[in-house]
Short mmCIF file of C-alpha atoms and ligand atoms in Angstrom, two decimals:
data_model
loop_
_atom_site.label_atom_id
_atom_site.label_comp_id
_atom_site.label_asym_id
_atom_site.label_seq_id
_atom_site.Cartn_x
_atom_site.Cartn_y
_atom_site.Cartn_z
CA UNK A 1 107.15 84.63 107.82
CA UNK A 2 103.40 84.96 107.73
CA UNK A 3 102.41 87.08 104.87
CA UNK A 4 98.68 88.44 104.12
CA UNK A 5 97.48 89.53 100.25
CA UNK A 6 94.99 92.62 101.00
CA UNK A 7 93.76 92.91 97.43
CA UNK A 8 93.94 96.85 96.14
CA UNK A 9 92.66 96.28 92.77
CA UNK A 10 90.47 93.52 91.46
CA UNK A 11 91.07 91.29 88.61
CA UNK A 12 87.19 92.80 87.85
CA UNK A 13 88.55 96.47 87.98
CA UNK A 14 92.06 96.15 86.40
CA UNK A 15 89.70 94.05 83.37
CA UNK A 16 87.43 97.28 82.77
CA UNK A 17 90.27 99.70 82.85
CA UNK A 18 92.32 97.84 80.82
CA UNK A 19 89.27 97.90 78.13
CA UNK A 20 88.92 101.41 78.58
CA UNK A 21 92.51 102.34 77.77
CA UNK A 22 92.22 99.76 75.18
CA UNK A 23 89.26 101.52 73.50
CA UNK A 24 90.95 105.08 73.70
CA UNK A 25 94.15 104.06 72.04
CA UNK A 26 92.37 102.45 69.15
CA UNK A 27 90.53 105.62 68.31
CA UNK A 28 94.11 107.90 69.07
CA UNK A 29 96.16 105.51 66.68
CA UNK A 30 93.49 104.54 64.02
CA UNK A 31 95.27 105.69 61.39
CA UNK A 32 98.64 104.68 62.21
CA UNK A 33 101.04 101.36 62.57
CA UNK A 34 101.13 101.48 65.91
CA UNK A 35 104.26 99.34 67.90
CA UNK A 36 103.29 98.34 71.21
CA UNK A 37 106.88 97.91 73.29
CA UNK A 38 105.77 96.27 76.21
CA UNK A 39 108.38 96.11 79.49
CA UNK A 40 109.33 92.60 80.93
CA UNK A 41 109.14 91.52 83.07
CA UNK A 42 106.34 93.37 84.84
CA UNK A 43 103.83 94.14 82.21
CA UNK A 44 103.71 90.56 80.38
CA UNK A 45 100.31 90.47 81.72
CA UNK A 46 99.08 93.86 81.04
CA UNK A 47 100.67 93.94 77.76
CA UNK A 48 98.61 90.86 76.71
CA UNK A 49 95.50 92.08 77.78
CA UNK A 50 95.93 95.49 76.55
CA UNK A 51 97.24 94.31 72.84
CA UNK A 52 94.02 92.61 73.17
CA UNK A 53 91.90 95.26 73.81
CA UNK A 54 93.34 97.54 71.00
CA UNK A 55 91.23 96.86 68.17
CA UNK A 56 93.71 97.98 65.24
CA UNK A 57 95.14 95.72 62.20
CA UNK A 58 98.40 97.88 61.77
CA UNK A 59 99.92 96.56 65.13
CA UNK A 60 102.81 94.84 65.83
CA UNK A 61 104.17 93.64 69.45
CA UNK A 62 107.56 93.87 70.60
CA UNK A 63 109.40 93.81 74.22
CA UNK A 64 112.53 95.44 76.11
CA UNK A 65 113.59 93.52 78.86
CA UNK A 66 114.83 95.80 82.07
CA UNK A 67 115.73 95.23 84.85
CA UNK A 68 115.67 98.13 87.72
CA UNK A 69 115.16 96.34 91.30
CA UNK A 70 117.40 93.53 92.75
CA UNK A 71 115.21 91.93 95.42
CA UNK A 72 114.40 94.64 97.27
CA UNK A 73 111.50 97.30 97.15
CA UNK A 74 113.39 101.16 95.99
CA UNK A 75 114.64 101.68 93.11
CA UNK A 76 118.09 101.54 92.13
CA UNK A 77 118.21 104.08 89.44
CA UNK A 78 120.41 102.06 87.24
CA UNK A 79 118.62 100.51 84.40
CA UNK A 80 119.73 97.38 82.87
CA UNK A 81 118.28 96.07 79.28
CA UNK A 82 118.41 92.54 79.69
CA UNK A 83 116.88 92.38 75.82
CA UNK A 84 116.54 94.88 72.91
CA UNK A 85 113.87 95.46 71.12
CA UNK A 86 113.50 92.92 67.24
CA UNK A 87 113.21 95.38 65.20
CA UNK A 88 114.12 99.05 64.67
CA UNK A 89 111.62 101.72 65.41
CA UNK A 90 112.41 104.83 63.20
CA UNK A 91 109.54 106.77 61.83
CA UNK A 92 107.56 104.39 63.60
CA UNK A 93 104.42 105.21 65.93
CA UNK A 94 106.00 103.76 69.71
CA UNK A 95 103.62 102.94 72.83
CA UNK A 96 105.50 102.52 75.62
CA UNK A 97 103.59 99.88 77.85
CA UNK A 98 104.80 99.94 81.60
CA UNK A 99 103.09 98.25 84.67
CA UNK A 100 104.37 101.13 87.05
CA UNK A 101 105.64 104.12 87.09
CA UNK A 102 107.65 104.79 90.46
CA UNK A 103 110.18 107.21 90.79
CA UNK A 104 109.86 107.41 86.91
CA UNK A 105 113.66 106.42 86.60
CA UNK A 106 112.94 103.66 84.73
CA UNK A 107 110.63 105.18 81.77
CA UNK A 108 112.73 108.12 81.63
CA UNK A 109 115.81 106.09 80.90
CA UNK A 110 114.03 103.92 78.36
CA UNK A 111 112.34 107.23 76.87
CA UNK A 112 115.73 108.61 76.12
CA UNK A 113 116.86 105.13 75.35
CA UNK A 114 113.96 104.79 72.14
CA UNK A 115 114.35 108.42 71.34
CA UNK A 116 117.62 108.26 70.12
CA UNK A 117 116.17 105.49 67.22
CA UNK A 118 114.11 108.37 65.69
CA UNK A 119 110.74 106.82 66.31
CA UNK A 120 107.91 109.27 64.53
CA UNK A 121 106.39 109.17 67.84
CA UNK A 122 106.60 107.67 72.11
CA UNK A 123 104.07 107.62 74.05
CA UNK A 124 103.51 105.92 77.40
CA UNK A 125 100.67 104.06 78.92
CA UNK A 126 101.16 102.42 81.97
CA UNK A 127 98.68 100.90 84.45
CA UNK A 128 99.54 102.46 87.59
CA UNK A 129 101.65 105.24 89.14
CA UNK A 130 102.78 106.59 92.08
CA UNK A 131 103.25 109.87 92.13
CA UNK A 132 104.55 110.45 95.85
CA UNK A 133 107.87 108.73 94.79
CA UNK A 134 108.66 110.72 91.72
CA UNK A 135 112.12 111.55 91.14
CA UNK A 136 111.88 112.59 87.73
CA UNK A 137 108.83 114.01 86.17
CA UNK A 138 107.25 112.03 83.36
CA UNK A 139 103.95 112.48 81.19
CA UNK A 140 101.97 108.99 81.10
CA UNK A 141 99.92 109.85 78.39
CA UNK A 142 97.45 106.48 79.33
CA UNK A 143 97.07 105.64 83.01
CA UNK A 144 95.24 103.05 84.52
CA UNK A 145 95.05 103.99 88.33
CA UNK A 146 96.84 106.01 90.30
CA UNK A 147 97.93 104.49 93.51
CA UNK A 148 99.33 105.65 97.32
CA UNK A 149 102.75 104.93 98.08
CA UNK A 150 102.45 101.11 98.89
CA UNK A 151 104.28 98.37 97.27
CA UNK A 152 102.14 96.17 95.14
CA UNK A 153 102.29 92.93 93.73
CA UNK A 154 100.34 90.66 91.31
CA UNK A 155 98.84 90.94 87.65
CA UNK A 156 102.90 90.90 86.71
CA UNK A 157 104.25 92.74 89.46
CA UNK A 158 106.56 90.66 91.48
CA UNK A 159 108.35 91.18 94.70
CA UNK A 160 111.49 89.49 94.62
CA UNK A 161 110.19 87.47 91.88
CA UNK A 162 107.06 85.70 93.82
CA UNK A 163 103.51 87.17 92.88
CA UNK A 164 103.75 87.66 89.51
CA UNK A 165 100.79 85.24 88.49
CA UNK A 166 98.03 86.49 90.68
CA UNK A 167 95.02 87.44 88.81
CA UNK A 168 94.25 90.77 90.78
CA UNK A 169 96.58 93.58 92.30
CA UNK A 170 97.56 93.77 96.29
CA UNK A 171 99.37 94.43 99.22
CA UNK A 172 101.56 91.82 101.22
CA UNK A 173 101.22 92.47 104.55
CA UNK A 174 103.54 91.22 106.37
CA UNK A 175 106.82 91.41 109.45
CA UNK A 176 109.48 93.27 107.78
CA UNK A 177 108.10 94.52 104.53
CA UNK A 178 107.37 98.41 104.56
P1 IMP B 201 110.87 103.25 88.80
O1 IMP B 201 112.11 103.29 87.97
O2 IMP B 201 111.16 103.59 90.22
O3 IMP B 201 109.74 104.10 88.22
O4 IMP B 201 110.40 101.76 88.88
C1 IMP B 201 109.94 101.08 87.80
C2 IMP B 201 109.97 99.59 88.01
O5 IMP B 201 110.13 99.21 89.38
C3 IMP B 201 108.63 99.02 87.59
O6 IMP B 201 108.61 98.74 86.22
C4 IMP B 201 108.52 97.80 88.46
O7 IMP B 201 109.14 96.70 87.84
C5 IMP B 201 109.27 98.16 89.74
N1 IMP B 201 108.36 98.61 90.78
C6 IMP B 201 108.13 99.86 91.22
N2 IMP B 201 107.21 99.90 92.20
C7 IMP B 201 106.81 98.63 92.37
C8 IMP B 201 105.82 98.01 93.22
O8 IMP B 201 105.09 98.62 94.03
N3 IMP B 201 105.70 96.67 93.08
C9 IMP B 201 106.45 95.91 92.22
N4 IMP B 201 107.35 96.45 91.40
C10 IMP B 201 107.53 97.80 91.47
#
């Protein structure tokens, strides 16, 4: 099937954000341990850049593995965690660090999911959202872009596992895809 990338986002734009949130978070958590709990598989790549662009000592890194999608493109509403966090969070300052927030199942699920380990705090910062295909309502508290009701691949976001490792953000265009 012949497929066309139509970029949305460029690696250029997604890098200036992602310093931007970067720079806000440091000054919101500076004097705080902040844990960043970045979501696989989506956000490996934002999570690395963003941990890099936090400039705070009292940081530590961990991930949640989830998985929400088989191989198609809607949500199933059924989270899965495919792996658990290293450590425990209680009293702990959490930031939630999601590559898209869709119908919001997902985050809302793993919101509960943290809350019930008594963390002192969760936030979310995620890099895009889509607010025409909320189901639940959730407050990102850091937001990269907000984006129109297209599905989108690269810079970690896969569809059906391909895409993943492109540098900027697009749209496959294609027979058969929505
Ligand atoms: P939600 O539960 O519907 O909010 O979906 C969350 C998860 O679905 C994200 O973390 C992504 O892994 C995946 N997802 C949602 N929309 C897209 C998209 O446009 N492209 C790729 N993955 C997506």
């Amino acid at each position: 099937m012949a497929e066309r990338l139509v970029t949305l986002l460029s690696a250029e734009q997604i890098g200036e954000r992602v310093r931007e949130l970067g720079q806000k978070i440091t000054k919101d958590y500076q004097d705080r341990f902040l844990v960043l709990v970045i979501v696989l598989k989506g956000s490996f790549v934002f999570g690395a850049d963003l941990a890099r662009a936090i400039d705070l000592r009292d940081c530590r890194i961990d991930f949640l593995g989830t998985r929400s999608y088989g191989e198609g493109t809607s949500s199933s509403g059924v989270v899965q965690i495919t792996h658990d966090l290293s450590r425990p969070i209680d009293g702990q300052d959490v930031l939630i660090v999601e590559d898209i927030v869709d119908t919001g199942l997902t985050i809302a699920h793993l919101l509960d999911l943290l809350r019930t380990r008594k963390p002192r705090s969760v936030r979310i910062c995620s890099l895009l959202h889509k607010p025409a295909r909320a189901k639940v309502e959730v407050k990102i508290d850091y937001l990269g872009f907000t984006i129109e009701d297209r599905f989108v691949v690269g810079y970690g976001l896969d569809f059906a596992e391909r895409f993943r490792n492109l540098p900027f953000i697009g749209v496959v265009e294609c027979d058969g895809t929505r």
